[in-house]
PDB file of C-alpha atoms in Angstrom:
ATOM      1  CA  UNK A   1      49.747   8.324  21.655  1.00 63.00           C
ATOM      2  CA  UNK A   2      49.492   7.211  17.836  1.00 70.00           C
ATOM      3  CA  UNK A   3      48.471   3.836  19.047  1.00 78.00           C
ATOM      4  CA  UNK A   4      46.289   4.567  21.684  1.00 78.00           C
ATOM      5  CA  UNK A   5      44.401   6.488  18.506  1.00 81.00           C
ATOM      6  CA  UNK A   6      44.399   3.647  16.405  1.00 84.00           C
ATOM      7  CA  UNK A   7      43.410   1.394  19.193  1.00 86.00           C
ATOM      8  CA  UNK A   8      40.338   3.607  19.939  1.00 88.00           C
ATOM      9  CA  UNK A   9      39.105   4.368  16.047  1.00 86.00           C
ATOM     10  CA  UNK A  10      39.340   0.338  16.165  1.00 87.00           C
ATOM     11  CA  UNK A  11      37.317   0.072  18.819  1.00 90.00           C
ATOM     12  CA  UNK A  12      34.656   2.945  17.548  1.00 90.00           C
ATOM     13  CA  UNK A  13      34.755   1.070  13.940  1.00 87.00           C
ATOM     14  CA  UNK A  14      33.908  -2.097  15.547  1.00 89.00           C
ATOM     15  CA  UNK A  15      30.913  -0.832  17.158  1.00 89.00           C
ATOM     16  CA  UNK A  16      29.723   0.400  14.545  1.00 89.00           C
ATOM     17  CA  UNK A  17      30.249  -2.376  12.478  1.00 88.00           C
ATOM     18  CA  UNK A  18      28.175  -4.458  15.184  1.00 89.00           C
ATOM     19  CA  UNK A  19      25.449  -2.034  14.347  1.00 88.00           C
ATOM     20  CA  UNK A  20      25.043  -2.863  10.825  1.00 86.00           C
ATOM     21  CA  UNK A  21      26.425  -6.874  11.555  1.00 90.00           C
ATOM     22  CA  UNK A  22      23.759  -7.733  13.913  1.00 90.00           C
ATOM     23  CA  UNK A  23      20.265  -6.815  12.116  1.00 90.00           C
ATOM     24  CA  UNK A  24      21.946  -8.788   8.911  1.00 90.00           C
ATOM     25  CA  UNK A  25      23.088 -11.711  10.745  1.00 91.00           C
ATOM     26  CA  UNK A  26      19.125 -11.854  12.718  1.00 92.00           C
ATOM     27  CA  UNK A  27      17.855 -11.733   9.836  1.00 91.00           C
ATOM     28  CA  UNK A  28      19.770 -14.470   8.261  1.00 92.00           C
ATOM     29  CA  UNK A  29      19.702 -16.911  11.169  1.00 93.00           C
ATOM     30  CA  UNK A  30      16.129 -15.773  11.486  1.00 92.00           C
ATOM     31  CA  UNK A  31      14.872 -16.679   7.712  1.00 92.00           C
ATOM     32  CA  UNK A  32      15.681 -20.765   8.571  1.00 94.00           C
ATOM     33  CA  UNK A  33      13.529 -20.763  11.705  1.00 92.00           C
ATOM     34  CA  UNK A  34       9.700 -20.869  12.719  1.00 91.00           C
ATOM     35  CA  UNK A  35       8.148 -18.764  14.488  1.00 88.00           C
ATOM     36  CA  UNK A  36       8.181 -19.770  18.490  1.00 88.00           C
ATOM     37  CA  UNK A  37      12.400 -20.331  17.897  1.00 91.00           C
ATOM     38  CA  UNK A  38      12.534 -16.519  16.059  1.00 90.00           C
ATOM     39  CA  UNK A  39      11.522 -15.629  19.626  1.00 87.00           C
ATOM     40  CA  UNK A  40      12.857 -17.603  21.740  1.00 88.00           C
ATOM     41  CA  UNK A  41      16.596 -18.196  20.603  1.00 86.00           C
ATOM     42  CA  UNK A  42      17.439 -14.891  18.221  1.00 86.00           C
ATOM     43  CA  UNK A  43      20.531 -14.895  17.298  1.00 85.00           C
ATOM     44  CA  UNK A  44      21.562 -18.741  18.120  1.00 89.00           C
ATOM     45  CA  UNK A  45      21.939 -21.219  14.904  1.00 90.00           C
ATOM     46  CA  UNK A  46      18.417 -22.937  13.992  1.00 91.00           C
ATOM     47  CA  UNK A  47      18.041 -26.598  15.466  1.00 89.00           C
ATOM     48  CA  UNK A  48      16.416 -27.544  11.917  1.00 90.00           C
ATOM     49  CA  UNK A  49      17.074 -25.188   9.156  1.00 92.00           C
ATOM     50  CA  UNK A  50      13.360 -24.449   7.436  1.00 92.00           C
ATOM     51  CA  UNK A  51      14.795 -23.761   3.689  1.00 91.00           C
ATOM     52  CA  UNK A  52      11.399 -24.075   2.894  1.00 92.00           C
ATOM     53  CA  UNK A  53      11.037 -20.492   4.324  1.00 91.00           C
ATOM     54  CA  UNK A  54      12.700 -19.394   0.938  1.00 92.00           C
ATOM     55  CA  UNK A  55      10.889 -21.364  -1.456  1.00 90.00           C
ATOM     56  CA  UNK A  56       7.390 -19.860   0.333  1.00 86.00           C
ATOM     57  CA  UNK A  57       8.906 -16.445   0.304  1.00 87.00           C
ATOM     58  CA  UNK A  58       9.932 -16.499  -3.861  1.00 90.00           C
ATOM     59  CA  UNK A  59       7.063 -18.671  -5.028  1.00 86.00           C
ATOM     60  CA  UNK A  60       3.990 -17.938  -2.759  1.00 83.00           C
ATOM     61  CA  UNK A  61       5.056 -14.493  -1.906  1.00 82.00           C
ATOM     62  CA  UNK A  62       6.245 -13.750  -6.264  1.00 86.00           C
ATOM     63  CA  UNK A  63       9.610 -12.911  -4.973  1.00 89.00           C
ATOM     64  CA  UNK A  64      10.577 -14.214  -8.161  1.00 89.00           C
ATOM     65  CA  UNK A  65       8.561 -11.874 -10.466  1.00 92.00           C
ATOM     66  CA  UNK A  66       9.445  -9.545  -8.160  1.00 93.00           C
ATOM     67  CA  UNK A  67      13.345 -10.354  -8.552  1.00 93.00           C
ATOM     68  CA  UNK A  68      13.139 -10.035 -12.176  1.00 94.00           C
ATOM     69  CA  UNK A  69      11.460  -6.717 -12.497  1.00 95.00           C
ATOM     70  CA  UNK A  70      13.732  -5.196 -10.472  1.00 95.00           C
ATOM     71  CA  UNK A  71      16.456  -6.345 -11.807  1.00 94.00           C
ATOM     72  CA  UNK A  72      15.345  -5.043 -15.293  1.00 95.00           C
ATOM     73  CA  UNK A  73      14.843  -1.908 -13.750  1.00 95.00           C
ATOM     74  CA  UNK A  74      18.301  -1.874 -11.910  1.00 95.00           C
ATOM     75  CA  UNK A  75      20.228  -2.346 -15.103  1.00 95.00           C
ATOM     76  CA  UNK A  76      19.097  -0.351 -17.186  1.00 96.00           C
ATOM     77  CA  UNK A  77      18.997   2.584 -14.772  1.00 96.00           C
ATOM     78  CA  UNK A  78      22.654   2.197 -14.282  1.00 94.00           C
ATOM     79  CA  UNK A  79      23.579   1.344 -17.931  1.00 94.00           C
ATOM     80  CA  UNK A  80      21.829   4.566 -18.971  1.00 95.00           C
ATOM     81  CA  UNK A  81      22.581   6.916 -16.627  1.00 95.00           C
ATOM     82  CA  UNK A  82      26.476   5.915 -16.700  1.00 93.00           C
ATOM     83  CA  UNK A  83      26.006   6.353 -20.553  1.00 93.00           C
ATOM     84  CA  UNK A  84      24.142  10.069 -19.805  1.00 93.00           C
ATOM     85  CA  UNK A  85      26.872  11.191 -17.253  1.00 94.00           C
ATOM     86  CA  UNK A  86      30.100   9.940 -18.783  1.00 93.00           C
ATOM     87  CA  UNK A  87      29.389  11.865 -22.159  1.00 93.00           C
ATOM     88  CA  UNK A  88      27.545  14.976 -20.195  1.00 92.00           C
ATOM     89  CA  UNK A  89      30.827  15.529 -17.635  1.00 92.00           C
ATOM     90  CA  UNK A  90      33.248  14.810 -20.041  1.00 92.00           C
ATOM     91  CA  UNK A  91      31.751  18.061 -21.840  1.00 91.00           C
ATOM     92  CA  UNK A  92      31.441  19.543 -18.493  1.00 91.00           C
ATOM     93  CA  UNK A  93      34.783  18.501 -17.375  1.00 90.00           C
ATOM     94  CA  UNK A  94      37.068  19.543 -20.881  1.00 88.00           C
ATOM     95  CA  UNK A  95      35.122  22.315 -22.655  1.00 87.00           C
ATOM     96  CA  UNK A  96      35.292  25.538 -21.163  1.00 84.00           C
ATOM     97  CA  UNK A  97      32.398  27.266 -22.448  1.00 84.00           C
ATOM     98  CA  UNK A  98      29.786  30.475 -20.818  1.00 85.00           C
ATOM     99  CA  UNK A  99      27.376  28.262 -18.956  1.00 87.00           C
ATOM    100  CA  UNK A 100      30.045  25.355 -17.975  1.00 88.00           C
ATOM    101  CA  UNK A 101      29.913  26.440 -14.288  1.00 88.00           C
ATOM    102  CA  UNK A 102      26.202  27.301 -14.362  1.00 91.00           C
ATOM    103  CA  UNK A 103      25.488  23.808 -15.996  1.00 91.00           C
ATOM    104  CA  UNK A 104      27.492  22.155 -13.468  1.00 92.00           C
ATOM    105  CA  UNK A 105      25.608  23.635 -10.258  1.00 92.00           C
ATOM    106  CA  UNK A 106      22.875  22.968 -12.339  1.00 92.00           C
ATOM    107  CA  UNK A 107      22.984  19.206 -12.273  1.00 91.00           C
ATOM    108  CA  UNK A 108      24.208  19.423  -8.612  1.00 90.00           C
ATOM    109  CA  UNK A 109      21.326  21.098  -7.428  1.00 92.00           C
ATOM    110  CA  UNK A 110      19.275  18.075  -7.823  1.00 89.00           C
ATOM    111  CA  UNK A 111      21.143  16.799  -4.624  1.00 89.00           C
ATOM    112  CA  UNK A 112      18.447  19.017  -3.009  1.00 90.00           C
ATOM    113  CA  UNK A 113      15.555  18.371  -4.210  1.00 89.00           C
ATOM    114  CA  UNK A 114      13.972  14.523  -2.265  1.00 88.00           C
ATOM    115  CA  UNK A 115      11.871  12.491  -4.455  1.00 88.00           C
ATOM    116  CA  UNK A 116       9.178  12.840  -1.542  1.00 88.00           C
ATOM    117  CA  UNK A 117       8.810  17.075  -2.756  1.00 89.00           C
ATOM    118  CA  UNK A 118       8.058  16.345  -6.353  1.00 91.00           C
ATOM    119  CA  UNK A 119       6.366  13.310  -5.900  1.00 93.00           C
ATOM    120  CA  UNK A 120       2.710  15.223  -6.499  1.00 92.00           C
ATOM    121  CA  UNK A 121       2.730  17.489  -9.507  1.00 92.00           C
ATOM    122  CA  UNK A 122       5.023  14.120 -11.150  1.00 92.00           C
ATOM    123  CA  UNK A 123       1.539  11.829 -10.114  1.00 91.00           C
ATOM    124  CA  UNK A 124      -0.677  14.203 -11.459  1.00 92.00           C
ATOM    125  CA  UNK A 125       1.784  14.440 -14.275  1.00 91.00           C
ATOM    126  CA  UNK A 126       2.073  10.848 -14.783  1.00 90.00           C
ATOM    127  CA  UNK A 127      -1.884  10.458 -14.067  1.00 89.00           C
ATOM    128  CA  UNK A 128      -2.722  13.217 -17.163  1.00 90.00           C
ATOM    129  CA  UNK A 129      -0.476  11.383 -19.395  1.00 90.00           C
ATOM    130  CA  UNK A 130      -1.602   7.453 -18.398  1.00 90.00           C
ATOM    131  CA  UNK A 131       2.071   6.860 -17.611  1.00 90.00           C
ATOM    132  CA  UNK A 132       1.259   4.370 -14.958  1.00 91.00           C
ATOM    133  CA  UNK A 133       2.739   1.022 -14.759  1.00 93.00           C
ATOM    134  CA  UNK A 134       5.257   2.028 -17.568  1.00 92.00           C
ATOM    135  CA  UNK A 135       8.482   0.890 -17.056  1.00 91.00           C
ATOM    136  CA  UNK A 136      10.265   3.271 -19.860  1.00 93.00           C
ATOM    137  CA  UNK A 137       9.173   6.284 -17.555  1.00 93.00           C
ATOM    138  CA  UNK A 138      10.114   4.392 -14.157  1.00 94.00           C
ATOM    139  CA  UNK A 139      13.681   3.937 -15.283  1.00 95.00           C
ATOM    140  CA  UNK A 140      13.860   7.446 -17.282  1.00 95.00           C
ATOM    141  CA  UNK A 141      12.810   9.128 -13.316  1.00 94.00           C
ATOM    142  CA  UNK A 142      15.102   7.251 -11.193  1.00 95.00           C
ATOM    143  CA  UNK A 143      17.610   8.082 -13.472  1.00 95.00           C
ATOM    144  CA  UNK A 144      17.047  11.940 -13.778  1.00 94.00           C
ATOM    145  CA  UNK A 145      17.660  11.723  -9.899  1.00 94.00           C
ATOM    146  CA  UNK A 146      20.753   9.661  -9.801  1.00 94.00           C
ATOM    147  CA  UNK A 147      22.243  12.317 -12.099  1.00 94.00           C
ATOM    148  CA  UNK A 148      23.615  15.087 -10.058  1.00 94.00           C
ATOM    149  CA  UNK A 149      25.586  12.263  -7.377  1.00 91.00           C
ATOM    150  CA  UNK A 150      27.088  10.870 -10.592  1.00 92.00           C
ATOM    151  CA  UNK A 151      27.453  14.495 -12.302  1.00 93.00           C
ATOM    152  CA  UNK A 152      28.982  15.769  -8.949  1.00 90.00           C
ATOM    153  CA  UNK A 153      31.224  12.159  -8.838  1.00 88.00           C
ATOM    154  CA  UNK A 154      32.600  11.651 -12.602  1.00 91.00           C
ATOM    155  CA  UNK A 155      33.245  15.556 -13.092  1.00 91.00           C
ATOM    156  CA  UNK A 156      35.914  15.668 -10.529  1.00 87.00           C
ATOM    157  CA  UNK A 157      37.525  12.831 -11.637  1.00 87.00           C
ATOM    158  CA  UNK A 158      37.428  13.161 -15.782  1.00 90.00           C
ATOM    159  CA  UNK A 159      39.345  16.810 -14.686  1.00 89.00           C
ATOM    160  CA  UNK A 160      41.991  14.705 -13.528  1.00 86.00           C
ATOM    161  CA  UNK A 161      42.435  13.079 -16.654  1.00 85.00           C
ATOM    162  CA  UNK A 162      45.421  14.940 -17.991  1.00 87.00           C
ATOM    163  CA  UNK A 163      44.497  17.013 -20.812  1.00 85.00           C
ATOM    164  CA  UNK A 164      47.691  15.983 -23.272  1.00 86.00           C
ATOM    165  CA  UNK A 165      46.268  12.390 -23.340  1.00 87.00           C
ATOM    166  CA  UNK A 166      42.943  14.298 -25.183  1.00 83.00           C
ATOM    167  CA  UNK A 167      45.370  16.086 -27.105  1.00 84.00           C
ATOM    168  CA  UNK A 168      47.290  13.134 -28.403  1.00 87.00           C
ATOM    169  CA  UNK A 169      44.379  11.310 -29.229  1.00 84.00           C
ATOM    170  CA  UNK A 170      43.266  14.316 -31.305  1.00 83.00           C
ATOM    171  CA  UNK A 171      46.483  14.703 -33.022  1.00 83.00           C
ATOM    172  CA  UNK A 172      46.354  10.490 -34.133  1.00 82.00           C
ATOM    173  CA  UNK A 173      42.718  11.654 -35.138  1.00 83.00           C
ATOM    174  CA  UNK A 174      40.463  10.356 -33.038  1.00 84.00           C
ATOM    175  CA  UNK A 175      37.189  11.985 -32.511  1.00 85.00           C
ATOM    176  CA  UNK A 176      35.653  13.097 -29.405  1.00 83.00           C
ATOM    177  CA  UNK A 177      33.258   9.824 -29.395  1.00 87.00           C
ATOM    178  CA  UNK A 178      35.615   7.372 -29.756  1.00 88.00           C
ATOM    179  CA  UNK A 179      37.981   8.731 -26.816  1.00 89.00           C
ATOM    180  CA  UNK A 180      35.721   8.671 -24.681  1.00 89.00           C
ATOM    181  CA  UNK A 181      34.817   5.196 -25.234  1.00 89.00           C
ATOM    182  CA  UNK A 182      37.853   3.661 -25.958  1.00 88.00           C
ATOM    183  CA  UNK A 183      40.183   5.837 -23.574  1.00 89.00           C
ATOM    184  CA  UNK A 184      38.084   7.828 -21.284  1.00 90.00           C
ATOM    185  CA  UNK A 185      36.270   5.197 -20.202  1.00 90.00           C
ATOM    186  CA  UNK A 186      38.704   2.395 -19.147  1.00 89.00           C
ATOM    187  CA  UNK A 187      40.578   4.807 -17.270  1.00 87.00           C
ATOM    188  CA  UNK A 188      37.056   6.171 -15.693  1.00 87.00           C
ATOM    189  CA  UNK A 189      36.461   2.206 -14.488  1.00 85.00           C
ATOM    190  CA  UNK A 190      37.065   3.516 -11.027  1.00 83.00           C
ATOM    191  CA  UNK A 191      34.212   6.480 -11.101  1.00 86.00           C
ATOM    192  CA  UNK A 192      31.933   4.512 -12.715  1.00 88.00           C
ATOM    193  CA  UNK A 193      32.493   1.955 -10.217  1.00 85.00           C
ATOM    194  CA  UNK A 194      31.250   4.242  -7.610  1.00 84.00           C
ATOM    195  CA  UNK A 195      28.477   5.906  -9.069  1.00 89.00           C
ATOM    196  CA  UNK A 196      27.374   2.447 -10.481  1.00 88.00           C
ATOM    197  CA  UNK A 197      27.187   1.248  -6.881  1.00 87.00           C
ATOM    198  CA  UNK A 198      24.977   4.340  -5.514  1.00 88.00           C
ATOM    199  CA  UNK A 199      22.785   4.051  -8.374  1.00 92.00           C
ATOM    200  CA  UNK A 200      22.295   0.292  -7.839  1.00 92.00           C
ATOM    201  CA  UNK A 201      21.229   0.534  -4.574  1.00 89.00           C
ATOM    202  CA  UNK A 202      19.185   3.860  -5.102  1.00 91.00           C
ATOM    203  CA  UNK A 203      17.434   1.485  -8.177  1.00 93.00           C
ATOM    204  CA  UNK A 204      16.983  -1.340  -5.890  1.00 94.00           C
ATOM    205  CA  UNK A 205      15.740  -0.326  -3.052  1.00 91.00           C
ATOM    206  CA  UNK A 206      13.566   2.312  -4.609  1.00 92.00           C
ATOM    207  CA  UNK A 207      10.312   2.168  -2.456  1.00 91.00           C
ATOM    208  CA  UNK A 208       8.440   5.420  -3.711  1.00 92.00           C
ATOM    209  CA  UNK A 209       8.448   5.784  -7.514  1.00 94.00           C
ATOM    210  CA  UNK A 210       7.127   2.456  -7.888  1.00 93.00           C
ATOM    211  CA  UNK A 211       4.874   2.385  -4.916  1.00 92.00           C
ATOM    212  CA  UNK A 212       3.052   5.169  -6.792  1.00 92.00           C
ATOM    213  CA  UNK A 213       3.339   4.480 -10.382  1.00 93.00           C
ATOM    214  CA  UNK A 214       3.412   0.931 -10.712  1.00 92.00           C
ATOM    215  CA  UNK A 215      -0.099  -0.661  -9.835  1.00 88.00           C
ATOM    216  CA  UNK A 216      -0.008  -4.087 -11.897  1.00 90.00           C
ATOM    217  CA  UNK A 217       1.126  -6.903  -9.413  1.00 86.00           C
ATOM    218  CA  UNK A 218       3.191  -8.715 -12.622  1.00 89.00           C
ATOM    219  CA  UNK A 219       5.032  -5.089 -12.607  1.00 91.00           C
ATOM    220  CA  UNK A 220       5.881  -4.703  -9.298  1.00 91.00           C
ATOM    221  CA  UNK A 221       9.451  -4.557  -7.607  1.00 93.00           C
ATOM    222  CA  UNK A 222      11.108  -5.978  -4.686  1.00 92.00           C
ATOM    223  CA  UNK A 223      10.720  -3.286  -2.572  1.00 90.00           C
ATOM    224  CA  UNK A 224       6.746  -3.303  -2.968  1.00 90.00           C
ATOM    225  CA  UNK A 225       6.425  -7.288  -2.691  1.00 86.00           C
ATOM    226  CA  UNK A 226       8.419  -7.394   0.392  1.00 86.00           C
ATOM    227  CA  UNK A 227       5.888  -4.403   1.948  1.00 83.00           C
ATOM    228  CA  UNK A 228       2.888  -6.645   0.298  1.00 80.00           C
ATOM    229  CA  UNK A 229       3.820  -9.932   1.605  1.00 79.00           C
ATOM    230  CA  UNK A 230       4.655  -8.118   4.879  1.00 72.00           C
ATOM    231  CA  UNK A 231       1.365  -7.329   5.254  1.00 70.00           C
ATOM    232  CA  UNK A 232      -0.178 -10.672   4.007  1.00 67.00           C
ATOM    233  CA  UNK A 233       1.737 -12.659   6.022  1.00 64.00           C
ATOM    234  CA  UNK A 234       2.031 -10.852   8.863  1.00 68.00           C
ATOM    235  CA  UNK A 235       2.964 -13.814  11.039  1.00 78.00           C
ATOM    236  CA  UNK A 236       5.289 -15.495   8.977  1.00 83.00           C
ATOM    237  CA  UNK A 237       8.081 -13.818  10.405  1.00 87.00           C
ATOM    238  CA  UNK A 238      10.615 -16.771   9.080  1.00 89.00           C
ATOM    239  CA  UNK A 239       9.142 -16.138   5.327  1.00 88.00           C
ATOM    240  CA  UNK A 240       9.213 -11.929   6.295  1.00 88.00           C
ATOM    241  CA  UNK A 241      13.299 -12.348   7.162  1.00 91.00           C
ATOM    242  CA  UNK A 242      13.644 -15.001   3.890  1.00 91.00           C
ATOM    243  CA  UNK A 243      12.101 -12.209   1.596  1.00 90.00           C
ATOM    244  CA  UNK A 244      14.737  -9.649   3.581  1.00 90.00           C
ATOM    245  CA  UNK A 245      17.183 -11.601   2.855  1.00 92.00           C
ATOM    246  CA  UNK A 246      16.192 -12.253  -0.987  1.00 91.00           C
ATOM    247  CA  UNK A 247      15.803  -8.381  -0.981  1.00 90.00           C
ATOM    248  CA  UNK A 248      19.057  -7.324   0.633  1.00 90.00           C
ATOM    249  CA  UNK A 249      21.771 -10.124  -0.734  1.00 89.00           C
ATOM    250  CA  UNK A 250      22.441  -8.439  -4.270  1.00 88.00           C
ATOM    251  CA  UNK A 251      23.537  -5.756  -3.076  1.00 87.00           C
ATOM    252  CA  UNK A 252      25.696  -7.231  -0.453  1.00 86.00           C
ATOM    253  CA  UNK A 253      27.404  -9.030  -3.036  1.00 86.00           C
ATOM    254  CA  UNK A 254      27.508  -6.154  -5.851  1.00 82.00           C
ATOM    255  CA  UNK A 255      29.137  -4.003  -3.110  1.00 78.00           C
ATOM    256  CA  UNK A 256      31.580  -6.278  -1.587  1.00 81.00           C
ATOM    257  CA  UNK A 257      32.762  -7.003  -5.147  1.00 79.00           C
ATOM    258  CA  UNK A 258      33.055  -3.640  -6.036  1.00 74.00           C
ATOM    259  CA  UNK A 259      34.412  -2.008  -2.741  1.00 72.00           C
ATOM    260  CA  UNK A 260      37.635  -1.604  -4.009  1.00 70.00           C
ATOM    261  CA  UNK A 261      36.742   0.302  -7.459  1.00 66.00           C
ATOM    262  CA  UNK A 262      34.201   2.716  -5.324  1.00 66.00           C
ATOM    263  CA  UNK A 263      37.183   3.392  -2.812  1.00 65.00           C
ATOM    264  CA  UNK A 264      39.050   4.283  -5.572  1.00 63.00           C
ATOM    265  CA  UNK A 265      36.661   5.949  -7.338  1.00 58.00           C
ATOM    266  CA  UNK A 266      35.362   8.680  -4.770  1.00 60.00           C
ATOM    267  CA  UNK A 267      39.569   8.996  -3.756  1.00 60.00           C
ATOM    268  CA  UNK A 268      40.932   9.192  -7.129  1.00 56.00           C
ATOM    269  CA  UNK A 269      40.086  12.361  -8.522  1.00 50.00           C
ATOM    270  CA  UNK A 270      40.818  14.082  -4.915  1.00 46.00           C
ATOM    271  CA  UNK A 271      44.641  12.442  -5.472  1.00 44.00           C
ATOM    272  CA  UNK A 272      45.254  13.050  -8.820  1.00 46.00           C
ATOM    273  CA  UNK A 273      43.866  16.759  -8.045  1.00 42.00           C
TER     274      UNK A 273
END
């Protein structure tokens, strides 16, 4: 019965895998081809691989300013955020205080609220202020929402942390501060892992925020170029799939190097609990 089980969650997970598998590997074989052979052979190898598909997508289509700006964007969105959540649960997570619990839903309510609700009192906001095509403010949003899945994430797992490790570190005399940046955080690797990860992705492939407050072309992100040069090359399908792929391969790499630690992350707080 046990393998009969297994044999069917193999099969389930396989289909599903095909699912996500497919569209990626179209996409890839598609982004060497021209047009007519996109159509005719999909998912077969290219009979002459059109690199040049690439160089039109990051030169003529500004992938490359487009690359850079979102990666500046990426970074420091998860730098600061991991910063603003490690110090904020660790207070959250090991000083009981009145408005601990309150603080705590709090920051987890913001799981509920979808950029796509506040999106028009923060442009008229934005538009009162002239906080267009300001990056400070760009990164300083996306990171007030990646808050509560990192609040909700690093809480749980700091509260693991056994509280005679603080205790000791008190007693040799080390401040709050430096524990959590020379203890708290190495052991938090895992967490951080994981929450880095979400807030990567929710960085990179951040369509809306930018869409609406960034306006200057040398500004604009990944996400917006590969909608622009969608549209202006609407039938260059091989340089559409070459800017996918441009778009989608750091974070196929970030996660696959990084599986492990989010694994561990989102488990180890449950275990240790």
């Amino acid at each position: 019965m046990k393998n009969a089980s297994r044999t069917l969650l193999y099969i389930v997970l396989g289909l599903l895998s095909l699912v996500f598998i497919v569209p990626l590997a179209f996409a890839l074989l598609s982004s060497f081809k021209e047009n007519t052979e996109i159509f005719q052979a999909p998912l077969h190898l290219p009979v002459i691989w059109h690199a040049e598909n690439y160089t039109r997508a990051w030169s003529t289509g500004h992938f490359s300013t487009y690359f850079l700006n979102t990666t500046v964007i990426t970074v420091a969105t998860m730098v600061l955020t991991a910063a603003l959540t490690l110090f904020g649960c660790y207070i959250l997570a090991k000083f009981p205080f009145k408005l601990n619990a309150f603080l705590f839903v709090f920051f987890i309510a913001g799981l509920m609220v979808p950029g796509q609700l506040v999106i028009i009192p923060l442009a008229s906001v934005f538009g009162f202020f002239k906080l267009q095509n300001n990056y400070l403010m760009l990164i300083l949003l996306i990171t007030a929402f990646n808050i509560p899945m990192s609040t909700l994430i690093l809480t749980g797992f700091i509260k693991s942390v056994p509280d005679e490790m603080e205790e000791s570190a008190i007693i040799d005399g080390c401040r709050p501060v430096r524990f959590v940046l020379e203890i708290l955080l190495p052991l938090c690797a895992p967490a951080l892992a994981s929450v880095s990860i979400f807030n990567f992705l929710s960085a990179w492939n951040n369509l809306l925020f930018p869409l609406v407050f960034i306006g200057k072309e040398s500004l604009k992100t990944i996400s917006i170029g590969l909608l622009s040069f969608t549209g202006i090359y609407s039938y260059d399908y091989g340089g559409q799939m070459a800017g996918i792929m441009i778009a989608v391969i750091v974070p196929i790499i970030a996660y696959i190097l990084l599986q492990e630690k989010v694994e561990k992350g989102l488990t180890g707080g449950a275990i240790k609990g």
